[in-house]
Coordinates of C-alpha atoms and ligand atoms in Angstrom, one line a residue:
R29 CA 122.0 -207.7 -21.9
R30 CA 120.5 -208.2 -25.3
E31 CA 123.7 -206.8 -26.8
D32 CA 125.8 -209.3 -24.8
A33 CA 123.6 -212.1 -26.0
E34 CA 124.0 -210.9 -29.6
K35 CA 127.7 -210.8 -29.2
A36 CA 127.9 -214.3 -27.8
K37 CA 125.9 -215.6 -30.7
S38 CA 127.7 -218.1 -32.8
T39 CA 126.6 -220.1 -35.8
D40 CA 128.7 -222.9 -34.4
N41 CA 126.1 -223.4 -31.7
L42 CA 122.7 -223.8 -33.3
R43 CA 119.4 -224.6 -31.6
A44 CA 116.8 -226.8 -33.3
P45 CA 114.6 -224.9 -35.8
V46 CA 111.0 -224.7 -34.8
I47 CA 108.8 -226.2 -37.6
C48 CA 105.1 -225.9 -38.3
V49 CA 103.0 -228.0 -40.6
L50 CA 100.4 -226.2 -42.6
G51 CA 97.9 -226.8 -45.3
H52 CA 94.3 -227.7 -46.3
V53 CA 92.4 -230.3 -44.2
D54 CA 93.0 -233.9 -45.2
T55 CA 96.2 -233.3 -47.2
G56 CA 98.2 -235.4 -44.7
K57 CA 99.6 -233.1 -42.1
T58 CA 98.9 -235.4 -39.2
K59 CA 100.2 -238.4 -41.2
M60 CA 103.4 -236.7 -42.0
L61 CA 104.0 -236.0 -38.3
D62 CA 103.2 -239.6 -37.4
T63 CA 105.6 -240.9 -40.1
I64 CA 108.4 -238.6 -38.9
R65 CA 107.8 -239.8 -35.4
R66 CA 108.1 -243.4 -36.4
T67 CA 111.6 -243.0 -37.6
N68 CA 113.6 -246.0 -36.3
V69 CA 116.7 -244.8 -34.6
Q70 CA 119.4 -247.5 -33.9
D71 CA 120.7 -246.3 -30.6
N72 CA 117.5 -245.4 -28.9
E73 CA 119.0 -244.0 -25.8
A74 CA 120.9 -241.3 -27.7
G75 CA 118.7 -240.6 -30.6
G76 CA 115.1 -241.4 -29.9
I77 CA 112.4 -239.0 -31.0
T78 CA 110.6 -237.5 -28.0
Q79 CA 107.2 -236.1 -27.7
Q80 CA 107.3 -232.9 -25.7
I81 CA 104.7 -230.6 -24.6
G82 CA 102.9 -229.4 -27.8
A83 CA 105.9 -230.5 -29.9
T84 CA 107.9 -233.4 -31.1
Q85 CA 111.6 -233.3 -30.8
V86 CA 113.4 -235.0 -33.7
P87 CA 117.1 -235.4 -32.8
V88 CA 119.9 -235.2 -35.4
E89 CA 120.3 -239.0 -35.3
A90 CA 116.8 -239.4 -36.5
I91 CA 117.4 -237.0 -39.3
K92 CA 120.5 -238.8 -40.4
E93 CA 118.6 -242.1 -40.3
R94 CA 115.9 -240.8 -42.6
C95 CA 118.3 -239.0 -44.9
K96 CA 120.6 -242.0 -45.4
Q97 CA 119.4 -242.6 -49.0
V98 CA 119.1 -239.0 -50.0
K99 CA 121.5 -238.2 -52.9
D100 CA 124.1 -235.4 -52.1
F101 CA 123.1 -235.3 -48.4
K102 CA 126.1 -235.0 -46.1
P103 CA 125.2 -236.2 -42.7
D104 CA 128.6 -235.2 -41.3
E105 CA 127.8 -231.6 -42.1
L106 CA 124.7 -231.5 -40.0
K107 CA 125.0 -228.6 -37.6
I108 CA 121.5 -228.4 -36.1
P109 CA 120.8 -230.6 -33.0
G110 CA 117.5 -231.7 -34.5
F111 CA 114.0 -230.2 -35.2
L112 CA 111.3 -229.1 -33.0
I113 CA 108.0 -229.8 -34.8
I114 CA 104.9 -228.1 -33.5
D115 CA 102.3 -230.9 -32.9
T116 CA 99.0 -229.2 -33.7
P117 CA 99.1 -229.3 -37.5
G118 CA 97.4 -226.5 -39.2
H119 CA 97.8 -224.4 -36.1
E120 CA 97.7 -221.3 -38.2
S121 CA 97.6 -218.9 -35.3
F122 CA 100.9 -220.4 -34.1
A123 CA 102.6 -219.8 -37.4
N124 CA 101.3 -216.3 -37.1
L125 CA 102.7 -215.7 -33.6
R126 CA 105.6 -213.3 -33.6
V127 CA 108.2 -212.3 -31.0
R128 CA 110.0 -209.1 -31.6
G129 CA 108.7 -209.0 -35.1
Q130 CA 110.0 -212.4 -36.0
S131 CA 107.8 -215.4 -36.6
L132 CA 108.0 -218.0 -33.9
C133 CA 108.0 -220.7 -36.5
D134 CA 111.4 -220.8 -38.2
F135 CA 110.4 -223.0 -41.1
A136 CA 107.1 -224.4 -42.4
I137 CA 106.0 -227.4 -44.3
L138 CA 103.1 -226.6 -46.5
V139 CA 101.4 -229.8 -47.4
V140 CA 99.5 -230.1 -50.8
D141 CA 97.6 -233.1 -52.0
I142 CA 99.0 -233.9 -55.5
M143 CA 95.5 -235.1 -56.5
H144 CA 93.8 -231.8 -55.4
G145 CA 96.3 -229.1 -56.0
L146 CA 95.9 -225.8 -54.2
E147 CA 92.8 -225.6 -52.0
A148 CA 91.2 -222.8 -50.0
Q149 CA 93.2 -223.4 -46.8
T150 CA 96.4 -224.0 -48.8
I151 CA 96.0 -220.5 -50.2
E152 CA 95.3 -219.0 -46.8
S153 CA 98.4 -220.7 -45.3
L154 CA 100.5 -219.5 -48.3
K155 CA 99.4 -216.0 -47.8
L156 CA 100.1 -216.1 -44.1
L157 CA 103.7 -217.4 -44.8
L158 CA 104.3 -214.8 -47.5
K159 CA 103.0 -212.0 -45.3
G160 CA 105.2 -213.1 -42.5
G161 CA 108.3 -213.7 -44.7
S162 CA 108.5 -217.2 -43.3
P163 CA 110.5 -219.7 -45.2
F164 CA 108.8 -222.9 -46.2
V165 CA 109.0 -226.0 -48.3
I166 CA 106.1 -227.6 -50.1
A167 CA 105.4 -231.3 -49.5
L168 CA 103.6 -232.6 -52.6
N169 CA 101.9 -235.4 -50.8
K170 CA 100.0 -238.6 -51.6
I171 CA 102.2 -239.5 -54.7
D172 CA 101.4 -243.1 -53.9
R173 CA 97.9 -242.3 -55.4
L174 CA 99.4 -241.9 -58.9
Y175 CA 98.3 -244.7 -61.1
N176 CA 100.5 -247.8 -60.9
Y177 CA 102.9 -246.2 -58.5
T178 CA 105.1 -248.6 -56.5
S179 CA 106.5 -247.5 -53.2
N180 CA 110.0 -247.5 -51.8
P181 CA 110.7 -245.3 -48.8
R182 CA 114.4 -246.4 -48.7
K183 CA 115.2 -244.6 -52.0
D184 CA 116.0 -241.0 -52.9
I185 CA 112.7 -239.8 -54.1
Y186 CA 114.0 -238.3 -57.4
E187 CA 115.9 -241.5 -58.3
H188 CA 112.8 -243.5 -57.4
L189 CA 110.4 -241.5 -59.5
K190 CA 112.7 -242.2 -62.5
S191 CA 112.2 -245.9 -62.0
Q192 CA 108.3 -245.7 -62.2
P193 CA 106.4 -246.9 -65.2
Q194 CA 106.2 -244.4 -68.1
N195 CA 102.5 -243.6 -67.5
T196 CA 103.1 -243.0 -63.8
Q197 CA 105.9 -240.5 -64.5
L198 CA 103.7 -238.8 -67.1
E199 CA 100.8 -238.5 -64.6
F200 CA 103.3 -237.1 -62.0
K201 CA 104.6 -234.6 -64.5
E202 CA 101.1 -233.3 -65.6
R203 CA 99.9 -233.0 -62.0
Y204 CA 103.2 -231.3 -60.9
E205 CA 103.0 -228.8 -63.8
K206 CA 99.4 -228.0 -63.0
I207 CA 100.3 -227.3 -59.4
V208 CA 103.3 -225.1 -60.4
A209 CA 100.9 -223.0 -62.5
E210 CA 98.5 -222.8 -59.6
F211 CA 101.3 -221.4 -57.4
A212 CA 102.3 -219.0 -60.1
E213 CA 98.7 -217.7 -60.1
Q214 CA 99.4 -216.8 -56.4
G215 CA 102.6 -215.1 -57.5
V216 CA 104.9 -217.8 -56.1
N217 CA 107.5 -219.6 -58.2
V218 CA 108.0 -223.2 -57.2
V219 CA 110.3 -226.0 -58.5
L220 CA 111.3 -229.5 -57.4
S221 CA 114.0 -229.2 -54.6
N222 CA 116.6 -231.1 -56.6
K223 CA 116.3 -228.6 -59.4
N224 CA 116.2 -225.5 -57.3
T225 CA 119.3 -223.5 -58.2
N226 CA 117.8 -220.2 -57.1
P227 CA 116.2 -220.5 -53.7
D228 CA 115.8 -216.7 -53.4
E229 CA 113.3 -216.7 -56.2
Y230 CA 111.9 -220.2 -56.1
M231 CA 110.4 -222.2 -53.3
S232 CA 111.1 -225.9 -53.2
I233 CA 108.7 -228.7 -53.7
V234 CA 109.4 -232.3 -52.4
P235 CA 107.2 -235.1 -53.6
T236 CA 106.1 -237.3 -50.7
S237 CA 103.9 -240.1 -49.5
A238 CA 103.3 -239.4 -45.8
M239 CA 101.5 -242.7 -45.6
L240 CA 104.3 -244.9 -47.0
G241 CA 107.3 -242.7 -46.2
D242 CA 108.5 -242.1 -49.7
G243 CA 110.2 -238.7 -50.0
V244 CA 110.1 -238.0 -46.3
G245 CA 113.9 -238.4 -46.1
N246 CA 114.3 -235.8 -48.9
L247 CA 111.9 -233.5 -47.2
M248 CA 113.8 -233.7 -43.9
G249 CA 117.2 -233.4 -45.6
H250 CA 116.0 -230.3 -47.4
I251 CA 114.7 -228.7 -44.2
A252 CA 118.0 -229.5 -42.4
Q253 CA 120.2 -228.2 -45.1
T254 CA 118.2 -225.1 -45.7
T255 CA 117.8 -224.0 -42.1
Q256 CA 121.4 -224.5 -41.1
T257 CA 122.8 -222.7 -44.1
V258 CA 120.4 -219.9 -45.2
Y259 CA 118.9 -219.4 -41.7
A260 CA 121.9 -220.2 -39.5
N261 CA 122.0 -216.7 -38.0
K262 CA 118.4 -217.0 -36.8
L263 CA 119.2 -220.4 -35.3
A264 CA 122.3 -219.3 -33.3
F265 CA 121.6 -220.2 -29.7
V266 CA 121.5 -217.2 -27.4
D267 CA 121.0 -217.0 -23.7
E268 CA 118.2 -214.4 -24.2
L269 CA 114.8 -215.8 -23.5
D270 CA 112.4 -216.3 -26.3
A271 CA 109.4 -218.2 -25.0
T272 CA 105.6 -218.2 -25.8
V273 CA 102.6 -219.5 -23.8
M274 CA 100.8 -222.0 -26.1
E275 CA 98.1 -223.3 -23.8
V276 CA 96.7 -222.8 -20.4
R277 CA 95.5 -226.1 -18.9
T278 CA 94.0 -227.4 -15.6
I279 CA 95.4 -230.9 -14.9
P280 CA 93.9 -233.0 -12.2
G281 CA 96.4 -233.3 -9.3
L282 CA 98.6 -230.4 -10.7
G283 CA 96.3 -227.4 -10.9
T284 CA 96.6 -224.8 -13.6
T285 CA 99.7 -225.2 -15.8
I286 CA 101.0 -223.4 -18.9
D287 CA 102.4 -225.2 -21.9
V288 CA 105.3 -223.1 -23.3
I289 CA 107.5 -223.3 -26.4
L290 CA 110.9 -222.2 -25.4
V291 CA 112.5 -221.2 -28.7
N292 CA 115.7 -219.7 -27.3
G293 CA 117.4 -219.3 -24.0
R294 CA 116.9 -221.2 -20.7
L295 CA 114.2 -221.7 -18.2
R296 CA 115.0 -222.9 -14.6
V297 CA 113.0 -223.9 -11.6
N298 CA 112.6 -221.0 -9.2
D299 CA 112.9 -218.4 -12.0
I300 CA 110.6 -215.4 -11.5
V301 CA 108.5 -215.2 -14.7
V302 CA 106.2 -212.4 -15.9
L303 CA 103.4 -213.2 -18.4
T304 CA 100.1 -211.7 -19.6
G305 CA 96.9 -212.4 -17.8
S306 CA 93.3 -211.3 -18.6
D307 CA 93.4 -209.1 -15.5
G308 CA 96.8 -207.7 -16.1
P309 CA 100.4 -208.9 -15.8
I310 CA 101.1 -212.1 -13.7
M311 CA 104.4 -212.4 -11.8
T312 CA 105.1 -215.9 -10.4
Q313 CA 107.8 -218.3 -9.7
I314 CA 108.4 -221.5 -11.6
R315 CA 107.8 -224.5 -9.4
E316 CA 108.2 -227.3 -11.8
L317 CA 109.4 -227.8 -15.3
L318 CA 107.7 -230.9 -16.8
M319 CA 108.0 -233.0 -19.9
P320 CA 106.2 -236.2 -20.7
A321 CA 108.1 -239.5 -20.1
P322 CA 109.7 -241.0 -23.2
L323 CA 107.4 -242.7 -25.7
K324 CA 109.0 -246.2 -25.6
E325 CA 107.8 -246.7 -22.1
I326 CA 104.2 -247.6 -21.4
R327 CA 102.8 -244.3 -20.7
V328 CA 101.0 -243.8 -17.5
K329 CA 98.6 -240.9 -18.0
N330 CA 100.0 -237.6 -16.8
E331 CA 103.4 -239.0 -15.9
Y332 CA 106.0 -236.4 -16.3
L333 CA 109.7 -236.1 -16.0
H334 CA 110.9 -233.1 -13.8
Y335 CA 113.7 -230.9 -15.0
K336 CA 115.8 -228.3 -13.1
E337 CA 116.7 -226.4 -16.3
I338 CA 115.8 -226.6 -20.0
K339 CA 117.3 -225.0 -23.0
G340 CA 115.7 -223.9 -26.3
A341 CA 114.3 -225.1 -28.6
Q342 CA 111.9 -227.3 -26.5
G343 CA 108.3 -227.6 -25.4
V344 CA 107.7 -227.7 -21.6
K345 CA 104.9 -227.6 -19.1
I346 CA 105.3 -225.0 -16.3
L347 CA 103.8 -225.4 -12.9
A348 CA 103.4 -222.3 -10.8
K349 CA 101.0 -220.4 -8.7
N350 CA 98.4 -217.8 -10.1
L351 CA 98.3 -219.1 -13.6
E352 CA 94.5 -219.3 -13.8
K353 CA 94.1 -216.1 -15.8
A354 CA 97.1 -216.5 -18.0
L355 CA 96.5 -215.9 -21.7
A356 CA 97.9 -218.2 -24.6
G357 CA 99.7 -216.8 -27.6
L358 CA 101.8 -214.3 -25.7
P359 CA 105.4 -214.2 -24.5
L360 CA 106.8 -215.3 -21.2
F361 CA 109.6 -213.3 -19.6
V362 CA 112.1 -214.0 -16.8
A363 CA 112.8 -211.3 -14.4
N364 CA 116.3 -211.3 -12.8
T365 CA 115.9 -208.3 -10.6
L366 CA 113.0 -206.3 -9.2
D367 CA 113.6 -203.4 -11.6
E368 CA 113.4 -205.8 -14.5
A369 CA 110.2 -207.3 -13.1
E370 CA 108.6 -203.8 -13.1
Y371 CA 109.7 -203.1 -16.6
L372 CA 108.5 -206.6 -17.7
K373 CA 105.1 -206.0 -16.2
E374 CA 104.7 -202.8 -18.3
E375 CA 105.9 -204.8 -21.4
S376 CA 103.3 -207.4 -20.6
K377 CA 100.6 -204.8 -20.3
A378 CA 101.6 -203.5 -23.7
Q379 CA 101.4 -207.0 -25.2
L380 CA 97.9 -207.4 -23.8
S381 CA 96.6 -204.1 -25.4
K382 CA 98.4 -205.0 -28.7
A383 CA 96.6 -208.5 -28.6
L384 CA 93.2 -206.9 -27.9
H385 CA 93.8 -204.3 -30.7
S386 CA 94.4 -207.0 -33.3
I387 CA 91.4 -209.0 -32.1
K388 CA 89.3 -205.8 -32.6
K389 CA 90.7 -205.3 -36.1
K390 CA 89.6 -208.8 -37.1
Ligands
GDP404 P1 95.3 -233.6 -42.2 O1 93.8 -233.2 -42.0 O2 96.0 -232.7 -43.1 O3 96.0 -233.7 -40.9 O4 95.3 -235.0 -43.0 P2 95.5 -236.5 -42.3 O5 96.9 -236.7 -42.0 O6 94.5 -236.7 -41.2 O7 95.2 -237.3 -43.6 C1 93.9 -237.3 -44.2 C2 93.6 -238.6 -44.9 O8 94.6 -238.8 -46.0 C3 93.8 -239.9 -44.0 O9 92.9 -240.8 -44.3 C4 95.2 -240.3 -44.3 O10 95.4 -241.7 -44.1 C5 95.3 -240.0 -45.8 N1 96.7 -239.8 -46.2 C6 97.6 -238.9 -45.6 N2 98.8 -239.0 -46.3 C7 98.6 -239.8 -47.3 C8 99.5 -240.3 -48.3 O11 100.7 -239.9 -48.5 N3 98.9 -241.2 -49.2 C9 97.6 -241.6 -49.2 N4 97.2 -242.5 -50.1 N5 96.8 -241.2 -48.2 C10 97.3 -240.3 -47.3

């Protein structure tokens, strides 16, 4: 069936790339997420940003809105349906999760504070990304802290930087060059995204102010263009399931639930799923697929919308029996037949021993 799924794969039908935000504490990871979430979309019904389980879904309309001012950006050529951004910034372990040898995170934003340069956790995140061969972009954040900087989130960041006072431009240049050298020390070539003519050799840097919104359009435009061209093949939607358990939670009134990131494929109510538990494989049936109600409504705590079916990439809460011993960080499978269920139970046992093995190694 995997072969059939591969054959049906088409780069005309892309899923949203799964994006992680990494970097040292206080560089502005949370602020960046907040700012992206606050994108004003004209037609709210069609294009509103929605908070999902453990992730934020940024629809294509919101990307277009943010990228309006970005030079050379062609909104009509957008092929991805949006982004799925993982909400827990700095969730290193998530960026490290792999399914069939591939990182679960399709693209990462590595946030660096322009005033501080590379810090301990930046280097750790960088190593993790390089080790996993995960593509990423560097957000050179807090440019508003440059001396005499004036903000304009409605302009292309590179055009805007040119309009800054001479001393501000000079300070930017000096800090930028210092950071380029710090990356070089780590063996990584980096260059501003608008100057990057060789993306195989050079990683791109986008100057941003997560606080004021400057450069956020350029950042989103860069991610959209890069993921849908260079990584289109990885983003082709396939009906083969690729899902990972992120959290196991007990919710008053609901019981034990699992929060799952569905990267590819579909999940349906009544599907028989197999996942890894601390006492061995768990086989259970999906009772409910839940997502939070949209942000614009006043949110009643624990109010969820119920779905019959969801399609990757999305974040969802699953309600089912016997989830108490479920383990996070491992894949979830759907069994279509009894034979398949038996096979998947074995697979799930193997996943557990692999996970235990890697914990022991640490
Ligand atoms: P995190 O630890 O990486 O998630 O960092 P936060 O998003 O919590 O930001 C840490 C601090 O830096 C907060 O006080 C933010 O308001 C501030 N901050 C974040 N981004 C910017 C920015 O672009 N400019 C300035 N001046 N401050 C920022």
